[in-house]
Amino acid sequence: MTRLDPRSRRALGRTLTKLASASVAESLDHAACQPSSASDTTRIGFTGAPGAGKSTLVSRLAKRRLTACRDQGGIAILGIDPTSPLSGGAILGDRIRMDNIVNEPELYIRSLSSRSANDGLADNVADLLDALDGHGFCEVLLETVGVGQAEHAVRHAVDSLVMVLQPNAGDAVQAMKAGILELADIYVINKADLPGARKTASEVRGIVQRHRDARTWLPPVIEVTQDGEAGLAELDAAISQHLAWLSERRDPTETRRLRRRYHVQSLIVRRVAELLEEQPRFLDEPTLRDTYRKALQTLAGDEAATDPEARQDTW
């Protein structure tokens, strides 16, 4: 059975569906069942404000990069859409905007909602990324919700981070000046055939140059038009160049440590939310300190961290 034949796709889909709604205990059980060997999968993140054209850009880039990845495991795209705080629903429009590549045999696309996460990702995104890594994809392209400063979290989840801007993105440029968006490895001025693209690109280049450190990577600023291929080819090459630069300078142990830190932090946040939902009496303690102490005491003896053999195995 090949990695992306129909049976394999269905099996992966079932795993991702379980993980997307898994409790912390279920996430820990799944992780315990997985091999501990390091993955060779490359993760590329795409972030930016809603309406910047991230989904369309990702679909175009995936089709181009698939040429090199086709015989090395293919490409997976994980698109995250915002969840309504009122209804809890999500449109999952990423898949719709990638309709032109859905029939590529070595490409896997999955959209999911951010649910209760507030960091531009999704509740269980670390579990989902680990599952895709374990499936043996050559690359995973992660598209975030696009909520601004809170997307610092994606920095530790991916190898290369692409910031997608659009012409006349004044607010985004001002944010960069304030140091909020200086996390990207590559900047893309998308829809560069619209008025104001060159001015925006020039402003971003100026900010990048002012913060340049000779010892670090200099993020390129690339203009990509809606129909032209030149900018897309430049973006493709820039990502490959950054990954090669990383491979010569990055400490794999430190990378694993940072990803584990994000994963553990997200598990703790999720588990606290679960406990407050399951045991709202915590909130009736006379003082805030008492509530906090009771929550910590409950976490210390938490059943979610107990031996999975004590629970029914669902994986």
Short mmCIF file of C-alpha atoms in Angstrom, two decimals, residues 58-307:
data_model
loop_
_atom_site.label_atom_id
_atom_site.label_comp_id
_atom_site.label_asym_id
_atom_site.label_seq_id
_atom_site.Cartn_x
_atom_site.Cartn_y
_atom_site.Cartn_z
CA VAL A 58 -0.34 27.93 -1.19
CA SER A 59 -2.18 25.93 -3.86
CA ARG A 60 -0.08 27.43 -6.65
CA LEU A 61 3.15 26.89 -4.76
CA ALA A 62 2.24 23.31 -3.80
CA LYS A 63 1.71 22.38 -7.43
CA ARG A 64 5.14 23.77 -8.30
CA ARG A 65 6.99 22.14 -5.39
CA LEU A 66 5.26 18.82 -5.98
CA THR A 67 7.57 18.23 -8.95
CA ALA A 68 10.54 17.76 -6.62
CA CYS A 69 8.54 16.03 -3.86
CA ARG A 70 6.51 13.58 -5.93
CA ASP A 71 8.92 10.66 -5.49
CA GLN A 72 9.85 11.56 -1.91
CA GLY A 73 6.49 11.17 -0.20
CA GLY A 74 4.44 13.97 -1.75
CA ILE A 75 3.06 17.10 -0.08
CA ALA A 76 0.40 17.62 2.59
CA ILE A 77 -1.45 20.90 3.06
CA LEU A 78 -2.99 21.68 6.45
CA GLY A 79 -5.29 24.71 6.26
CA ILE A 80 -6.77 26.27 9.40
CA ASP A 81 -9.95 28.33 9.24
CA PRO A 82 -11.38 30.52 12.00
CA THR A 83 -14.13 29.17 14.22
CA SER A 84 -17.16 31.27 15.08
CA PRO A 85 -17.10 32.14 18.80
CA LEU A 86 -20.92 32.04 18.79
CA SER A 87 -21.89 28.97 16.77
CA GLY A 88 -18.61 27.07 16.95
CA GLY A 89 -18.81 26.46 13.21
CA ALA A 90 -16.23 27.07 10.48
CA ILE A 91 -16.59 27.44 6.71
CA LEU A 92 -13.37 25.53 5.89
CA GLY A 93 -12.99 27.56 2.70
CA ASP A 94 -9.32 26.67 2.21
CA ARG A 95 -10.28 23.42 0.50
CA ILE A 96 -12.64 25.29 -1.85
CA ARG A 97 -9.92 27.75 -2.92
CA MET A 98 -7.55 24.82 -3.63
CA ASP A 99 -10.00 23.05 -5.91
CA ASN A 100 -7.58 23.23 -8.86
CA ILE A 101 -5.10 20.84 -7.22
CA VAL A 102 -7.33 18.37 -5.37
CA ASN A 103 -6.86 15.68 -8.03
CA GLU A 104 -3.07 15.61 -7.76
CA PRO A 105 -2.30 12.01 -6.68
CA GLU A 106 0.70 12.88 -4.49
CA LEU A 107 -1.01 15.79 -2.73
CA TYR A 108 -3.06 15.56 0.46
CA ILE A 109 -5.24 18.48 1.60
CA ARG A 110 -6.93 18.80 4.97
CA SER A 111 -8.86 21.78 6.33
CA LEU A 112 -9.83 22.14 9.96
CA SER A 113 -11.22 24.75 12.29
CA SER A 114 -9.21 26.61 14.90
CA ARG A 115 -11.83 25.66 17.51
CA SER A 116 -10.90 27.29 20.85
CA ALA A 117 -7.28 28.07 19.94
CA ASN A 118 -6.33 31.75 19.99
CA ASP A 119 -2.82 31.54 18.52
CA GLY A 120 -3.72 31.43 14.83
CA LEU A 121 -3.36 27.65 14.72
CA ALA A 122 -5.74 24.96 16.01
CA ASP A 123 -6.27 23.19 19.32
CA ASN A 124 -4.41 20.01 18.37
CA VAL A 125 -2.19 21.31 15.57
CA ALA A 126 0.99 19.89 17.11
CA ASP A 127 -0.60 16.42 17.16
CA LEU A 128 -1.77 16.81 13.56
CA LEU A 129 1.64 17.95 12.33
CA ASP A 130 3.32 15.03 14.09
CA ALA A 131 0.85 12.64 12.43
CA LEU A 132 1.61 14.09 8.98
CA ASP A 133 5.36 13.89 9.70
CA GLY A 134 4.94 10.25 10.66
CA HIS A 135 3.11 9.52 7.42
CA GLY A 136 6.30 10.28 5.50
CA PHE A 137 5.40 13.36 3.47
CA CYS A 138 8.29 15.24 1.94
CA GLU A 139 6.77 18.60 2.90
CA VAL A 140 3.84 19.87 4.96
CA LEU A 141 2.46 23.32 4.10
CA LEU A 142 0.66 24.89 7.07
CA GLU A 143 -1.69 27.83 6.50
CA THR A 144 -2.70 29.71 9.65
CA VAL A 145 -5.88 31.60 10.43
CA GLY A 146 -4.19 34.95 10.06
CA VAL A 147 -4.97 36.79 13.28
CA GLY A 148 -1.86 38.90 13.70
CA GLN A 149 0.48 39.08 16.67
CA ALA A 150 -0.81 35.90 18.32
CA GLU A 151 0.73 33.86 15.49
CA HIS A 152 4.11 33.87 17.22
CA ALA A 153 3.21 30.26 17.99
CA VAL A 154 3.64 29.18 14.36
CA ARG A 155 7.31 30.20 14.44
CA HIS A 156 8.26 27.12 16.47
CA ALA A 157 5.95 24.78 14.55
CA VAL A 158 7.57 25.19 11.12
CA ASP A 159 11.00 25.32 9.49
CA SER A 160 10.35 28.23 7.11
CA LEU A 161 7.72 30.91 7.68
CA VAL A 162 6.26 32.94 4.80
CA MET A 163 4.43 36.17 5.62
CA VAL A 164 1.83 37.05 2.98
CA LEU A 165 0.91 40.71 2.60
CA GLN A 166 -1.15 42.56 0.03
CA PRO A 167 -0.66 45.96 -1.61
CA ASN A 168 -1.34 49.00 0.57
CA ALA A 169 -1.09 46.86 3.70
CA GLY A 170 -0.44 49.91 5.85
CA ASP A 171 -1.48 48.33 9.14
CA ALA A 172 0.77 45.31 8.56
CA VAL A 173 3.75 47.50 7.73
CA GLN A 174 3.19 49.59 10.86
CA ALA A 175 3.04 46.37 12.87
CA MET A 176 6.37 45.32 11.41
CA LYS A 177 7.86 48.64 12.49
CA ALA A 178 6.68 47.89 16.00
CA GLY A 179 8.48 44.55 15.89
CA ILE A 180 5.33 42.44 15.83
CA LEU A 181 5.73 40.71 12.48
CA GLU A 182 9.50 40.30 12.38
CA LEU A 183 9.23 36.55 12.60
CA ALA A 184 9.05 35.64 8.92
CA ASP A 185 11.83 34.16 6.82
CA ILE A 186 10.27 35.32 3.55
CA TYR A 187 7.85 38.15 2.79
CA VAL A 188 5.43 37.95 -0.15
CA ILE A 189 3.57 40.91 -1.57
CA ASN A 190 0.70 38.95 -3.06
CA LYS A 191 -1.61 40.29 -5.79
CA ALA A 192 1.34 42.41 -6.90
CA ASP A 193 -0.43 43.40 -10.11
CA LEU A 194 -2.69 45.68 -8.04
CA PRO A 195 -1.87 49.36 -7.38
CA GLY A 196 0.45 50.05 -4.47
CA ALA A 197 2.38 46.78 -4.65
CA ARG A 198 5.78 48.32 -5.38
CA LYS A 199 5.38 50.90 -2.63
CA THR A 200 4.46 48.20 -0.10
CA ALA A 201 7.38 46.02 -1.21
CA SER A 202 9.77 48.96 -0.88
CA GLU A 203 8.55 49.74 2.65
CA VAL A 204 8.91 46.13 3.76
CA ARG A 205 12.42 45.88 2.25
CA GLY A 206 13.41 49.01 4.14
CA ILE A 207 12.22 47.55 7.44
CA VAL A 208 13.99 44.25 6.78
CA GLN A 209 17.24 46.01 5.89
CA ARG A 210 17.17 48.14 9.04
CA HIS A 211 16.86 45.06 11.21
CA ARG A 212 19.44 43.04 9.30
CA ASP A 213 21.95 41.02 11.29
CA ALA A 214 24.96 39.85 9.28
CA ARG A 215 24.93 36.55 11.19
CA THR A 216 21.34 35.71 10.30
CA TRP A 217 19.22 35.07 7.25
CA LEU A 218 18.12 38.18 5.32
CA PRO A 219 14.44 37.69 4.48
CA PRO A 220 13.72 38.39 0.79
CA VAL A 221 10.68 40.42 -0.22
CA ILE A 222 9.01 38.85 -3.26
CA GLU A 223 6.24 40.25 -5.43
CA VAL A 224 3.81 37.62 -6.73
CA THR A 225 1.11 38.45 -9.26
CA GLN A 226 -2.16 36.60 -9.59
CA ASP A 227 -1.39 35.11 -12.99
CA GLY A 228 2.38 35.46 -13.54
CA GLU A 229 4.84 32.67 -12.79
CA ALA A 230 8.03 34.72 -12.27
CA GLY A 231 7.26 35.76 -8.70
CA LEU A 232 6.04 32.28 -7.82
CA ALA A 233 9.28 30.76 -9.14
CA GLU A 234 11.24 33.28 -7.06
CA LEU A 235 9.26 32.30 -3.95
CA ASP A 236 9.84 28.61 -4.65
CA ALA A 237 13.59 29.18 -4.95
CA ALA A 238 13.71 31.37 -1.83
CA ILE A 239 12.07 28.66 0.28
CA SER A 240 14.56 26.07 -0.96
CA GLN A 241 17.45 28.45 -0.28
CA HIS A 242 16.24 29.13 3.26
CA LEU A 243 15.85 25.43 4.01
CA ALA A 244 19.38 24.81 2.74
CA TRP A 245 20.66 27.69 4.88
CA LEU A 246 18.89 26.22 7.91
CA SER A 247 20.32 22.75 7.37
CA GLU A 248 23.85 24.14 7.72
CA ARG A 249 23.25 26.28 10.82
CA ARG A 250 20.37 24.95 12.89
CA ASP A 251 20.80 22.70 15.91
CA PRO A 252 18.34 19.79 15.48
CA THR A 253 18.24 19.20 19.24
CA GLU A 254 17.22 22.81 19.91
CA THR A 255 14.56 22.60 17.19
CA ARG A 256 13.05 19.48 18.77
CA ARG A 257 13.19 21.16 22.18
CA LEU A 258 11.31 24.24 20.97
CA ARG A 259 8.65 22.13 19.26
CA ARG A 260 8.26 19.96 22.34
CA ARG A 261 7.90 23.10 24.47
CA TYR A 262 5.08 24.41 22.25
CA HIS A 263 3.43 21.00 22.25
CA VAL A 264 3.55 20.63 26.04
CA GLN A 265 2.32 24.20 26.59
CA SER A 266 -0.63 23.60 24.27
CA LEU A 267 -1.48 20.35 26.07
CA ILE A 268 -1.45 22.10 29.45
CA VAL A 269 -3.64 24.94 28.21
CA ARG A 270 -6.09 22.46 26.70
CA ARG A 271 -6.16 20.34 29.86
CA VAL A 272 -6.84 23.34 32.08
CA ALA A 273 -9.75 24.27 29.80
CA GLU A 274 -11.04 20.69 30.03
CA LEU A 275 -10.84 20.67 33.83
CA LEU A 276 -12.65 23.99 34.16
CA GLU A 277 -15.36 22.64 31.88
CA GLU A 278 -15.61 19.34 33.75
CA GLN A 279 -15.33 20.78 37.26
CA PRO A 280 -16.71 24.34 37.28
CA ARG A 281 -16.82 24.23 41.09
CA PHE A 282 -13.21 25.43 41.01
CA LEU A 283 -14.61 28.82 40.13
CA ASP A 284 -16.64 28.91 43.35
CA GLU A 285 -13.56 29.04 45.61
CA PRO A 286 -13.57 32.17 47.83
CA THR A 287 -10.41 33.72 46.34
CA LEU A 288 -8.58 33.68 43.05
CA ARG A 289 -5.54 32.19 44.80
CA ASP A 290 -7.68 29.32 46.10
CA THR A 291 -9.03 28.64 42.61
CA TYR A 292 -5.53 28.67 41.18
CA ARG A 293 -4.17 26.36 43.91
CA LYS A 294 -7.06 23.90 43.48
CA ALA A 295 -6.51 23.78 39.73
CA LEU A 296 -2.79 23.07 40.18
CA GLN A 297 -3.54 20.34 42.73
CA THR A 298 -5.95 18.71 40.30
CA LEU A 299 -3.41 18.88 37.50
CA ALA A 300 -0.78 17.26 39.73
CA GLY A 301 -2.94 14.15 40.10
CA ASP A 302 -4.43 14.37 36.64
CA GLU A 303 -5.77 11.14 35.17
CA ALA A 304 -4.96 12.37 31.65
CA ALA A 305 -1.28 11.64 32.36
CA THR A 306 -1.85 8.16 33.78
CA ASP A 307 -0.90 4.92 32.06
#
